Each structure stands twice: as C-alpha cells, then as structure tokens.
C-alpha cells in the first residue's frame, strides 16, 4: 500500500466510526467541524487520484446502516445528503457550476436560501392525505420506522387534506434551544444523562422505544422537501412548495427567502451567518437550492447529493485541540480562576489559545488533564470554554490536575472560603488583585478613565507608583513620563482623564469600588437614595435594607465594606483628592440628549429596560419603541431585535454597542459604532 492509500483507508475507517457514533448512537465523539475536516481530506485525495474511489467510500454514501432495533423502511426515493462549501468563494464556484449546467447567467438564476437546521432528517409518507409511516434517513435507501414516535410530534399534521395518491414530506426533526435547555434541566433533576447539544437530544428523543417518552420531549419538525411524483401539491418551485407546505399545516422556516442572482444569494446566506444566534433553533449553516424544479431536473444528482443544492457551513463553534497546561488567574476579589492554555486553533472565526475552565469543580468534573485532546467551544461573543476531553483509550494520559495551593502572582496561600465553590488568594497586598482592581476602577461602567488599561496599570504597579486606587490621583507628569512608552502627550492625557473621573456621579464610584454584590443597578439605587457617600456610610443596616432594589445581602455587604479600615482610609484619600462623591438629582443632569430619540434594543448590561429609558429621558431625550429616519441612534444590547437592526441599517441610523451607553448618557455621543 502506498502512503496515500493507507491514509485513505485510515480516513474511511475514521469516518465510518464517526458516522456510526453520530447516526446510530446519537452520540458523536468529535465536533462536526473535525468530522468535516476528515471528509474534506478524503475527497481531496480521491479527487487527486480517482482510481482510489470505491462505491462504498463515505464520500459516495449517505449516513450509516440503521440500527436493528427499529423496523427497516425502504424510501420511495433515495434520501440524499448535501455537499458542503465553507466560504463565499467556494459558494460562488458552486453557483458558476450550476449556471454552466443550465447554460444561464448566474445572476439570472433564482435560489432558495434556507437555514440548515442541525437536527435529523425524516421522511413522512402520506397516502391520500393521511400519515401512514415515517422513517429516518438511515443509509439513504433504507431508514428506521419511527412512525409511532413521529405521531406524537405536534408540528407533524396527521392528515394534509384532500391530496390524492402517495407523497413524502421530508424535513428535519429538531428541538428548539429553549426546549433543549428545559429537557436537560429535567434530565438533571432526574439524575439522568444530559444531552451534549440539541441535535443529539432530538435524535435520542425520536429514536425511543417508547413513544410516550418522545411525546414529552417537545420535538418540532420543519418541512423543506417533498417527493410528489404526480405533483399532487401542484407546485413547480421551492418558494411555492414552502408556501403550500405551510398551508397544509407544516412548519416551514420563516426566514427562508427566494432571491434572484448569485450576489443576492450570497448576501442572504451571510445574513443567516450573522443572525445564527438570534434564531430559536441551532443552525450549522445555510442550504441554497435552485428554486425552479425544472432546472433541478436538468442538473440531476450524484449517488450522494443533488447538484442543485449546496450547504454552506458556518465557521465551526467547536474544535478539538491539545491542552498544553492549566493555569490560574487572580481576579480583583482574589478569586482564582483556572484556565486552559491551548495549542492555538481557529474557532468561530478567531484564533483561540486560552479558554476558561470556570472553577476547580468544573475541572474535576470534566477531568481534563494537560496533554489531553480537548473540545473547545466559542459561540457568538461568549468567552471560549473547554467542553471536555476526547479520550483515546489506547493512549496513556497525564495525571489529574490539582489546584495549586499558592497564588501564582504573590505566592500567598490559595484557600477555599467556607461553603464557597471558589478558591481565593487572601493576601490583601497581592499585586494581581491590585491590577484587576485598577482595571475595574477605570473601566467604562465605573469611572471610565481612558488610557488606563491593563498594560498601563501593570506598569504603574511595577514602578511602585500605585499600591491602592487612591494613589492614581496623586500621579504627576514627571513621574508618568519615566514609564516606558509614555510621552508627555499621553501622560497629560491620562492626567486629564483622571481629572474628569473626579466628577463622576457617586453611583459610578460605587461600581468602581468593587463592593461585593453591588453592580450598576444596586449602585444607582443606593446613590439615588442617599445622594452622598457620607449619608450612605452613616446609614444603619436597616435603612440600607429598606432602599428599593437593595436586599439584605447587598445591604450587609455595603455595611461591612464601608467600615473596613482600608476602605475608610481609601475614601478619605479619594475625598481629599477632590472626588465629588455625590449623585446629582435628575434635574441637575446635563441634558446631553435634549430632543434626541434613542432607541434601545436588547438588554443593556447594568440597566433594566425601564432604567435605560428613564436614563435617556432624564437627559432630555426620548426612547421610542421603533426606529425611524429621525432616530438619533440605536443602542444594541444583548439579544437585540432583528427587525429594529434591519430597519436601522436600511435608514442608515447609527448603531452603538451597549458598552457605549454610559458614554452616550454623559456626553451625548459615542466613541465607536457598529457596522
Ligand atoms: S435539503 C436532497 N434543506 O442537512 C437534499 N436539508 O447535511 C435534501 N438539512 O440531509 C436536503 N436543513 O438532513 C435540506 N433546509 C434544509 C435543511 C437540510 C437541514 C439537513 C438534511 C440534510 C443534511 C445535509
């Protein structure tokens, strides 16, 4: 055997193994993206040397041989798979091939663009409009009889009206994200195994021996195809088909669109990519189909997939890589958080080399050890995390990781406090804690001191200029200039930013101090009630508890915090440095937004919806519920409304991130916008 044919044989055996795990046992061993990589390599080798291709190669077949636990059902017409492309240029190459096959200009072809739901394929057979059987895809020719289970799925109509003859409706069985979370909550309560993702949960739920179990699983079915040999439904295009399927009672993708021309098609497919997290179900890509059925017939299919459709896969949100080491970082409260140092890997479009491991219990639970292959996940804007280890039973593993007993920065003891699940460095003089305290003190939601980031703060500590946040206000140009990379201009700018910070309202200072349990909402409640720091310090515990929005936990935390000797000293120094320590009442606020309409969509961290609106109104603005050409700007929070964003983009209204909200309130403007 040559090296190539050996590699091909190995790839085929790996792919067969993973097909079996995924399709038969609903329990994949590796992320989809790693699997796609194996298939891509196999295809590349087969393309380079077509003599290697055999009909049983996974590049030529579909799915996996069905499980014998279910009765086999032969499909009336093969259930094919889809070929994949991974970026825009591959997508355009596919469209060009389609255009050549049809002898048309790619800009004149109509394409249907649909979400690629991450579920499992199902074919439902109707005779004279009545559901008679339903089967999984299986190997494409023969599937598993899951009729009894499918009858329990609410979005599968038991009859579709007066439609003569036999036809199959095909689509995807899936669980909405909320249903998935609910199911896993229930599994946890019942001390049963949780599902890794909605796809596995849907597959496991459909392939149940007992239909009663399927019935309690809130499965959905989304229809996207029919096998209708005598065209009983009377449609000739995908767009018309989806409309007809909806009419007879099926769920179809609300965001599916028919567009004309390759550019519009590419644009719509990118729309799905940027909105993938806004959908109520998991998608791993988009499916693009030639809209006209007559054109599809012209193009035909291979043994594995139609030539008239393609799946554009989104950048993977999960990949495997090697765990090089586990290290610990110290936060501003001294909390020690373990994190993974990884061999760099591209996940969701960016290179990841560090990922959080949350806490000691999580490391133990996941049992990840330096040297392991691990799965890394990064969804949307969230911090990358290590999901778990991929264990090769044949390979030796390193020893389980143990939490260090001393702080990596100051060498002090790391201790687990009482019933806390977290571990802390309890040395009050730990430089790592001080660094994070300064970074937090200067951050946007706190005193917003421009030019004082982590690097600068580290320099100040290193040079011995700052050992408490109060020292910041004693800095001068001469001393700052001595720091590397800090000329007169930036030194002066930093001092000006510090000067401005002195006038920040009390609520922002309370956030900056990093009092346990006191976030922006509680800080505003306290500052709004007491107006001055002095009043707050003098308040008895009962009065703190009585403040609207402040419960006993926050009250106790504040009560003890303000009495600790370091804090008393720090506050005396801050007051001496000229910090105002008062909360202006709303009639004293600068009318930075006078006459301006600011629309808020999604959640703004640190503000309830009412508070965000009130804050805008208190600065003279209005906060309407809809976007118009007169809108000054749209503040985009977490889980924003798709229609507001679309409207703002159409009307060219400025979009600003929620992290700009405080700046918007205090200055009436912003530093950065969202494209
Ligand atoms: S059309 C003959 N449309 O993705 C073509 N498939 O990776 C039939 N899928 O086997 C497929 N969403 O299980 C089509 N809107 C969609 C889809 C979709 C998800 C699944 C389907 C298919 C697999 C291919």
XYZ file of C-alpha atoms and ligand atoms in Angstrom:
699
model
C 0.000 0.000 0.000
C 1.223 3.493 -0.773
C 1.233 6.153 1.887
C -1.756 7.782 0.183
C -3.878 4.666 0.014
C -3.043 3.959 3.639
C -4.163 7.439 4.582
C -7.343 6.988 2.532
C -8.081 3.691 4.296
C -7.494 5.307 7.673
C -9.740 8.270 6.831
C -12.509 5.917 5.697
C -12.337 3.861 8.867
C -12.380 7.013 10.996
C -15.337 8.441 9.083
C -17.231 5.131 9.353
C -16.581 5.088 13.097
C -17.862 8.638 13.490
C -20.865 8.013 11.208
C -21.871 5.138 13.441
C -21.453 7.187 16.614
C -23.405 10.132 15.175
C -26.184 8.493 13.158
C -26.750 5.240 15.055
C -25.874 6.111 18.638
C -26.749 9.840 18.582
C -23.541 10.394 20.443
C -20.759 11.987 18.384
C -17.178 11.528 19.539
C -15.770 14.687 17.930
C -17.115 18.120 16.882
C -18.809 18.328 13.477
C -16.044 20.581 12.173
C -13.386 17.951 12.887
C -15.541 15.384 11.086
C -15.948 17.716 8.097
C -12.172 18.058 8.021
C -11.744 14.264 7.692
C -14.290 14.140 4.850
C -12.645 17.076 3.109
C -9.244 15.421 3.221
C -10.669 12.159 1.873
C -12.340 13.970 -1.016
C -9.164 15.875 -1.775
C -7.156 12.640 -2.013
C -9.839 10.933 -4.084
C -10.000 13.875 -6.448
C -6.240 13.835 -6.903
C -6.308 10.119 -7.705
C -9.771 8.973 -8.896
C -8.589 5.363 -9.078
C -8.870 5.331 -5.279
C -12.635 5.940 -5.359
C -14.803 2.926 -4.488
C -18.635 2.905 -4.285
C -18.549 2.150 -0.541
C -16.377 5.153 0.257
C -18.097 7.549 2.697
C -17.607 10.187 0.023
C -20.099 8.249 -2.122
C -22.622 7.150 0.502
C -25.057 8.680 2.951
C -25.445 8.306 6.717
C -24.917 4.926 8.354
C -26.523 1.491 8.325
C -29.619 1.718 10.507
C -29.944 0.265 13.967
C -31.607 -3.149 14.002
C -33.809 -2.139 16.953
C -36.185 -0.394 14.526
C -38.045 -1.970 11.602
C -36.458 -1.063 8.285
C -38.469 1.003 5.824
C -37.411 1.426 2.234
C -37.637 5.018 0.994
C -39.697 5.601 -2.132
C -36.831 7.691 -3.465
C -33.316 7.860 -2.000
C -32.794 10.412 0.772
C -29.660 12.163 -0.297
C -27.206 14.253 1.617
C -25.775 17.634 0.651
C -22.326 18.669 -0.463
C -20.691 21.352 1.639
C -18.863 24.575 0.961
C -17.107 26.505 3.682
C -16.772 30.057 2.408
C -18.080 32.591 -0.051
C -15.638 31.788 -2.841
C -16.493 28.067 -2.751
C -20.163 29.050 -2.807
C -19.653 31.197 -5.902
C -17.745 28.371 -7.578
C -20.754 26.113 -6.970
C -23.122 28.754 -8.404
C -20.938 29.071 -11.502
C -21.075 25.306 -11.979
C -24.878 25.430 -11.698
C -25.004 28.276 -14.231
C -22.860 26.316 -16.681
C -25.064 23.247 -16.212
C -28.136 25.323 -17.023
C -26.408 27.395 -19.672
C -27.591 30.542 -17.913
C -26.026 33.608 -16.332
C -25.595 33.032 -12.566
C -27.126 36.466 -11.965
C -30.427 35.359 -13.504
C -30.952 32.138 -11.531
C -33.458 32.100 -8.667
C -32.134 30.483 -5.478
C -33.971 29.491 -2.314
C -31.868 30.240 0.774
C -32.903 28.353 3.923
C -31.437 27.789 7.374
C -29.613 24.481 7.711
C -31.175 23.159 10.854
C -28.989 20.963 12.973
C -31.431 18.100 13.564
C -32.072 14.788 11.911
C -33.638 14.106 8.561
C -37.063 12.489 8.447
C -39.353 11.328 5.645
C -43.094 11.234 6.352
C -45.331 9.332 4.000
C -48.960 10.343 3.340
C -51.464 8.167 1.442
C -54.477 10.079 0.190
C -53.578 12.812 2.615
C -53.257 10.585 5.701
C -49.983 9.924 7.531
C -49.092 6.240 7.099
C -45.446 5.947 8.056
C -42.345 7.943 8.927
C -38.699 6.920 8.686
C -35.261 8.304 9.490
C -32.782 8.680 6.665
C -30.672 5.636 7.605
C -28.250 4.871 4.784
C -30.338 6.872 2.333
C -32.112 3.841 0.832
C -33.488 2.263 3.988
C -34.386 4.082 7.164
C -35.807 3.211 10.568
C -39.539 3.061 11.193
C -40.261 5.751 13.780
C -43.945 6.215 12.862
C -45.374 5.827 16.362
C -42.937 8.405 17.713
C -43.493 10.865 14.886
C -47.239 10.754 15.542
C -46.530 12.430 18.897
C -44.773 15.438 17.319
C -47.093 18.435 17.429
C -45.846 20.095 14.230
C -46.463 16.960 12.127
C -50.045 17.077 10.795
C -51.725 13.623 10.898
C -53.509 14.498 7.677
C -52.925 17.082 4.991
C -56.371 17.353 3.463
C -57.531 16.086 0.110
C -54.291 15.181 -1.585
C -54.700 12.065 -3.732
C -52.084 9.341 -4.037
C -48.857 8.872 -2.108
C -46.302 11.517 -1.282
C -43.421 12.006 1.151
C -42.822 15.183 3.075
C -39.212 15.492 4.155
C -37.597 17.763 6.639
C -35.755 17.995 9.891
C -36.731 16.910 13.392
C -35.203 19.211 15.978
C -35.530 20.714 19.434
C -35.763 24.454 19.897
C -32.975 25.826 22.085
C -35.397 26.518 24.956
C -36.866 23.027 24.733
C -33.334 21.638 24.836
C -32.437 23.607 27.975
C -35.718 22.518 29.587
C -35.055 18.890 28.733
C -31.557 18.978 30.192
C -32.896 20.634 33.333
C -35.331 17.755 33.678
C -32.602 15.190 32.998
C -30.519 16.798 35.745
C -33.413 16.702 38.214
C -33.976 13.046 37.426
C -30.243 12.378 37.725
C -30.154 11.179 34.126
C -27.548 11.804 31.468
C -27.698 15.308 29.938
C -27.525 15.726 26.164
C -24.490 17.394 24.616
C -26.491 19.556 22.198
C -29.997 19.986 20.732
C -29.201 17.707 17.781
C -28.289 14.734 19.982
C -31.260 15.421 22.215
C -33.616 15.447 19.214
C -32.113 12.274 17.765
C -32.229 10.493 21.120
C -35.815 11.611 21.657
C -37.053 10.467 18.253
C -35.301 7.132 18.367
C -37.069 5.963 21.522
C -38.589 2.542 22.031
C -41.436 4.111 23.963
C -43.456 6.772 22.094
C -44.615 8.181 25.437
C -41.048 9.326 26.059
C -40.916 11.012 22.643
C -44.252 12.673 23.382
C -42.893 14.536 26.407
C -39.864 15.885 24.515
C -41.312 18.936 22.686
C -39.847 17.930 19.318
C -40.549 20.055 16.248
C -40.482 19.184 12.573
C -39.532 21.667 9.885
C -40.541 20.705 6.342
C -38.444 21.611 3.293
C -38.926 18.995 0.587
C -41.462 16.619 -0.982
C -41.314 13.529 -3.090
C -44.525 14.008 -5.013
C -44.243 12.021 -8.274
C -47.597 13.069 -9.714
C -47.282 16.618 -8.401
C -50.415 16.439 -6.271
C -49.373 19.599 -4.459
C -49.259 21.404 -7.785
C -46.077 23.416 -7.294
C -43.056 23.925 -9.525
C -40.620 25.810 -7.309
C -39.180 25.730 -3.788
C -40.760 29.064 -2.861
C -44.214 27.826 -3.862
C -43.595 24.496 -2.152
C -42.789 26.096 1.210
C -45.942 28.205 0.971
C -48.005 25.114 0.120
C -46.465 23.064 2.953
C -47.333 25.826 5.409
C -50.868 25.857 4.033
C -51.413 22.146 4.713
C -50.190 22.501 8.278
C -46.407 22.138 8.315
C -43.892 24.360 9.992
C -41.517 25.932 7.441
C -38.532 28.212 8.030
C -39.851 31.755 8.476
C -36.560 33.249 7.296
C -36.300 31.218 4.090
C -36.169 33.506 1.013
C -36.105 33.120 -2.731
C -33.668 35.591 -4.286
C -32.538 36.141 -7.849
C -28.882 36.086 -8.789
C -25.723 34.884 -7.151
C -24.945 38.170 -5.359
C -28.308 38.325 -3.621
C -27.933 34.648 -2.753
C -24.510 35.200 -1.175
C -25.842 38.192 0.729
C -28.812 36.260 2.113
C -26.594 33.370 3.156
C -24.343 35.825 5.045
C -27.441 37.263 6.720
C -28.044 33.859 8.268
C -24.480 33.691 9.425
C -24.704 36.975 11.303
C -28.133 36.087 12.725
C -27.474 32.490 13.618
C -27.671 33.166 17.347
C -30.961 35.052 17.035
C -32.820 32.003 15.727
C -34.787 29.855 18.159
C -33.046 26.702 16.918
C -29.462 25.627 16.236
C -28.218 26.031 12.695
C -24.867 24.894 11.370
C -25.144 26.603 8.018
C -27.493 27.571 5.205
C -28.847 25.440 2.403
C -29.003 27.031 -1.016
C -31.230 25.395 -3.615
C -32.020 26.139 -7.227
C -35.613 27.360 -6.928
C -37.158 26.048 -10.178
C -37.884 22.313 -10.185
C -37.441 22.128 -13.975
C -33.898 23.457 -13.596
C -33.228 20.917 -10.824
C -34.223 18.099 -13.191
C -31.715 19.422 -15.715
C -28.913 19.386 -13.151
C -29.665 15.989 -11.568
C -27.867 14.322 -8.649
C -24.870 12.166 -7.859
C -25.256 8.968 -5.812
C -24.781 11.038 -2.694
C -26.125 14.527 -3.199
C -28.088 16.697 -5.610
C -26.150 19.048 -7.878
C -28.870 21.678 -7.477
C -28.323 22.272 -3.772
C -25.388 23.029 -1.527
C -24.834 23.522 2.188
C -22.716 26.494 3.202
C -21.339 25.553 6.604
C -20.691 28.343 9.105
C -17.311 28.650 10.803
C -17.230 25.917 13.435
C -18.002 26.882 17.015
C -16.380 23.735 18.363
C -12.975 22.305 17.575
C -10.568 19.906 19.222
C -7.046 20.874 20.127
C -4.359 19.931 22.653
C -4.499 21.178 26.221
C -0.957 22.337 26.908
C -1.372 23.443 30.514
C -3.880 24.562 33.107
C -3.045 27.831 34.821
C -4.772 30.032 37.356
C -5.574 33.742 37.122
C -6.353 36.006 40.054
C -9.272 38.423 39.854
C -9.845 41.697 41.705
C -11.541 39.948 44.638
C -8.709 37.431 44.784
C -10.758 34.694 43.176
C -8.552 32.142 41.446
C -9.979 31.024 38.089
C -8.422 28.091 36.273
C -7.954 28.481 32.538
C -6.686 26.309 29.737
C -3.583 27.082 27.698
C -4.246 25.539 24.303
C -2.448 24.774 21.106
C -3.913 27.647 19.020
C -6.975 26.645 16.992
C -9.444 28.650 14.884
C -12.915 28.526 16.467
C -15.868 30.581 15.226
C -13.540 32.568 13.004
C -10.914 33.622 15.552
C -7.791 32.012 16.942
C -8.211 30.679 20.450
C -5.246 29.835 22.660
C -6.796 30.411 26.090
C -10.164 29.223 27.378
C -11.872 29.401 30.728
C -12.354 26.370 32.945
C -14.605 28.307 35.380
C -13.607 26.769 38.724
C -11.961 23.823 40.441
C -15.140 21.719 40.474
C -15.552 22.138 36.717
C -12.002 20.957 36.065
C -12.608 17.905 38.242
C -15.985 17.212 36.629
C -14.636 17.497 33.102
C -11.474 15.674 34.148
C -9.344 17.471 31.590
C -5.618 16.951 32.009
C -2.619 18.662 30.451
C -1.708 16.715 27.307
C -5.337 15.726 26.537
C -7.125 16.449 23.268
C -10.000 18.700 24.301
C -13.097 20.156 22.681
C -13.139 23.967 22.706
C -16.364 25.896 22.169
C -16.871 29.537 21.290
C -20.406 30.612 20.432
C -21.011 34.196 19.321
C -19.364 36.715 21.601
C -19.043 34.438 24.594
C -15.689 33.626 26.154
C -14.215 30.399 24.761
C -14.576 27.412 27.052
C -13.278 23.880 27.289
C -16.182 21.454 26.929
C -14.365 18.231 27.775
C -11.639 15.792 26.846
C -11.674 13.479 23.832
C -10.237 10.352 25.339
C -8.279 7.903 23.251
C -8.500 4.656 25.241
C -5.284 3.419 23.637
C -3.155 6.372 24.744
C -1.695 6.998 28.190
C -2.914 10.140 29.957
C -1.186 12.506 32.315
C -2.095 12.692 35.996
C -5.318 14.506 37.015
C -4.742 18.194 37.543
C -4.751 19.528 41.076
C -5.465 23.097 42.094
C -2.276 24.908 43.154
C -2.005 25.697 46.860
C -0.309 29.063 46.380
C -1.043 32.185 44.339
C 0.933 32.266 41.076
C 1.488 36.024 41.498
C 2.265 36.671 45.148
C 2.931 33.156 46.446
C 0.340 33.575 49.207
C -1.972 30.732 50.179
C -4.950 29.874 47.989
C -7.915 28.885 50.155
C -11.468 27.692 49.693
C -13.634 30.029 51.782
C -16.373 28.306 53.792
C -19.068 26.868 51.566
C -17.873 28.803 48.501
C -17.125 26.738 45.440
C -14.403 29.208 44.520
C -10.842 29.422 45.738
C -9.254 32.728 46.745
C -5.883 34.354 47.194
C -6.408 36.040 50.567
C -3.296 38.202 50.592
C -4.617 41.804 50.678
C -1.369 43.025 49.094
C -1.398 40.627 46.134
C -0.278 42.618 43.049
C -2.515 40.550 40.747
C -5.600 41.592 42.714
C -4.492 45.218 42.724
C -4.009 45.116 38.970
C -7.545 43.863 38.378
C -8.938 46.368 40.898
C -7.364 49.236 38.983
C -8.556 47.891 35.641
C -12.085 47.616 37.039
C -11.889 51.046 38.717
C -11.026 52.639 35.357
C -13.444 50.595 33.222
C -16.323 52.083 31.234
C -19.189 51.268 33.606
C -17.058 52.511 36.537
C -15.008 55.747 36.465
C -14.269 55.427 32.735
C -10.652 56.571 32.789
C -9.439 56.498 29.210
C -5.883 55.300 28.698
C -5.772 53.248 31.882
C -5.950 49.667 30.676
C -4.317 46.511 31.945
C -0.903 47.219 30.473
C -0.681 50.758 31.853
C -1.961 49.649 35.253
C 0.672 46.889 35.377
C 3.396 49.465 34.635
C 2.169 51.741 37.416
C 2.252 48.899 39.927
C 5.598 47.635 38.694
C 7.156 51.112 39.033
C 5.825 51.342 42.594
C 3.691 54.390 41.748
C 0.360 52.836 42.712
C -0.395 50.428 45.537
C -4.014 51.490 46.047
C -6.537 53.021 43.632
C -6.371 56.241 45.643
C -2.724 56.632 44.564
C -3.920 57.221 40.982
C -4.976 60.745 41.872
C -1.535 61.635 43.187
C 0.264 60.938 39.881
C 2.041 63.731 38.043
C 3.549 64.244 34.585
C 7.143 63.991 35.722
C 6.693 60.553 37.250
C 4.483 59.251 34.445
C 6.954 60.291 31.773
C 9.518 57.962 33.248
C 7.384 54.992 32.271
C 8.279 53.239 29.046
C 6.166 54.227 26.065
C 4.526 57.109 27.875
C 5.491 60.512 26.438
C 4.353 63.926 27.625
C 1.259 63.791 25.411
C -0.133 60.531 26.747
C 0.915 61.361 30.315
C -1.005 64.636 30.111
C -3.977 62.874 28.538
C -4.047 60.301 31.326
C -3.960 63.007 33.986
C -6.809 64.833 32.224
C -8.839 61.615 32.179
C -8.189 61.177 35.912
C -9.279 64.763 36.488
C -12.552 64.141 34.640
C -13.130 60.963 36.641
C -13.301 63.016 39.842
C -16.615 64.472 38.745
C -18.275 61.104 38.053
C -21.504 60.569 39.987
C -21.458 58.576 43.207
C -23.173 55.621 41.556
C -20.229 55.152 39.203
C -17.783 55.367 42.103
C -19.745 52.698 43.987
C -19.385 50.435 40.963
C -15.683 51.287 40.706
C -15.007 50.322 44.325
C -15.980 46.744 43.516
C -18.162 46.136 46.551
C -19.311 42.515 46.536
C -22.835 42.066 45.115
C -23.042 45.742 44.128
C -23.489 46.055 40.368
C -24.635 49.155 38.481
C -28.318 48.643 39.336
C -27.752 48.454 43.106
C -25.179 51.260 42.896
C -27.734 53.586 41.287
C -30.373 52.595 43.830
C -28.040 53.383 46.737
C -26.649 56.584 45.246
C -30.111 57.765 44.253
C -31.394 57.229 47.780
C -28.541 58.654 49.842
C -27.176 61.209 47.331
C -23.825 61.442 49.186
C -21.295 58.850 50.286
C -21.324 60.270 53.787
C -25.082 59.717 54.161
C -24.683 56.151 52.988
C -21.869 55.385 55.437
C -23.873 56.726 58.342
C -26.992 54.734 57.487
C -27.827 51.886 59.865
C -28.163 48.426 58.326
C -31.954 48.622 58.425
C -32.002 51.753 56.304
C -29.722 50.189 53.700
C -32.051 47.202 53.546
C -35.043 49.492 53.096
C -33.695 51.007 49.876
C -35.769 49.909 46.916
C -33.750 47.385 44.926
C -31.339 46.595 47.769
C -31.887 43.320 49.608
C -30.336 42.067 52.861
C -27.339 40.519 51.073
C -26.331 43.745 49.319
C -27.086 45.824 52.423
C -24.852 43.665 54.631
C -22.080 43.698 52.056
C -22.142 47.514 51.818
C -22.449 47.949 55.587
C -19.303 45.920 56.256
C -17.371 47.224 53.263
C -17.585 50.898 54.199
C -16.444 50.121 57.743
C -13.298 48.205 56.879
C -10.183 50.198 57.845
C -8.582 50.081 54.346
C -11.781 51.374 52.782
C -12.127 54.169 55.354
C -8.594 55.248 54.548
C -9.082 54.925 50.777
C -12.265 57.011 50.885
C -10.632 59.722 52.982
C -7.866 59.958 50.411
C -10.291 59.956 47.459
C -12.343 62.741 49.040
C -9.112 64.637 49.734
C -8.114 64.243 46.076
C -11.318 66.030 45.073
C -13.710 63.260 44.035
C -17.231 64.621 44.343
C -18.877 61.555 45.971
C -22.373 62.853 45.230
C -25.182 61.742 42.968
C -26.760 64.589 41.012
C -30.554 64.558 41.006
C -32.139 64.257 37.577
C -32.870 67.999 37.315
C -29.150 68.626 37.721
C -28.148 66.208 34.982
C -26.604 67.543 31.798
C -29.224 67.471 29.061
C -26.886 65.619 26.736
C -29.709 64.036 24.733
C -32.089 67.002 24.536
C -34.604 66.482 21.741
C -32.951 63.268 20.596
C -34.673 59.927 20.061
C -32.577 56.989 21.266
C -33.967 53.524 20.569
C -32.783 50.683 22.796
C -32.973 47.113 21.532
C -31.887 44.098 23.564
C -30.658 44.102 27.151
C -28.174 46.771 28.238
C -25.978 45.227 30.963
C -26.416 47.055 34.244
C -29.797 48.532 33.323
C -33.304 47.184 33.387
C -35.375 48.208 30.368
C -37.203 50.852 32.428
C -33.969 52.209 33.848
C -32.377 52.565 30.438
C -35.404 54.515 29.220
C -35.510 56.632 32.355
C -31.815 57.444 31.991
C -32.378 58.689 28.434
C -35.423 60.743 29.451
C -33.523 62.209 32.432
C -31.009 63.614 29.920
C -33.715 65.288 27.865
C -34.121 62.561 25.253
C -36.945 60.260 24.255
C -36.843 56.498 23.943
C -39.374 55.400 21.342
C -40.069 51.739 20.609
C -39.497 51.966 16.872
C -36.722 53.105 14.588
C -37.401 55.923 12.129
C -35.335 58.250 9.964
C -35.393 60.738 12.881
C -33.809 58.301 15.345
C -30.569 59.740 16.737
C -29.038 56.303 17.333
C -29.924 52.720 18.244
C -28.298 51.172 21.317
C -27.726 47.494 20.599
C -27.821 45.315 23.713
C -27.796 41.558 24.201
C -30.234 39.606 22.014
C -31.328 42.648 20.000
C -34.457 42.624 17.831
C -33.655 41.641 14.258
C -36.275 43.938 12.748
C -35.019 47.035 14.596
C -31.472 46.332 13.453
C -32.592 45.788 9.878
C -34.632 48.994 9.911
C -31.731 50.985 11.344
C -29.436 49.638 8.660
C -31.914 50.455 5.899
C -32.344 54.011 7.196
C -28.612 54.389 7.892
C -29.253 55.165 11.568
C -26.109 54.857 13.727
C -25.839 51.656 15.764
C -23.888 51.856 19.019
C -22.974 48.989 21.333
C -24.411 48.708 24.846
C -20.900 49.306 26.212
C -21.239 52.867 24.866
C -24.458 53.545 26.754
C -22.838 55.278 29.733
C -20.735 57.396 27.394
C -23.839 58.275 25.399
C -25.616 59.405 28.576
C -22.770 61.514 29.876
C -21.564 63.047 26.596
C -24.492 62.702 24.173
C -22.163 60.936 21.754
C -20.142 57.745 21.258
C -16.622 56.606 20.533
C -17.257 53.612 18.329
C -20.198 52.403 16.278
C -21.306 49.008 14.996
C -21.121 48.399 11.256
S -32.395 19.756 1.637
C -31.632 16.245 -1.299
N -32.784 21.703 3.331
O -28.803 18.757 6.185
C -31.422 17.391 -0.393
N -31.560 19.794 4.056
O -26.071 17.921 5.536
C -32.139 17.225 0.859
N -30.871 19.901 6.407
O -29.613 15.648 4.823
C -31.756 18.171 1.888
N -31.755 21.861 6.845
O -30.893 16.482 6.959
C -32.233 20.493 3.125
N -33.221 23.497 4.734
C -32.688 22.277 4.531
C -32.015 21.581 5.553
C -31.452 20.341 5.268
C -31.082 20.842 7.333
C -30.128 18.655 6.652
C -30.712 17.449 5.975
C -29.634 17.008 5.022
C -28.402 17.491 5.735
C -27.205 17.559 4.829
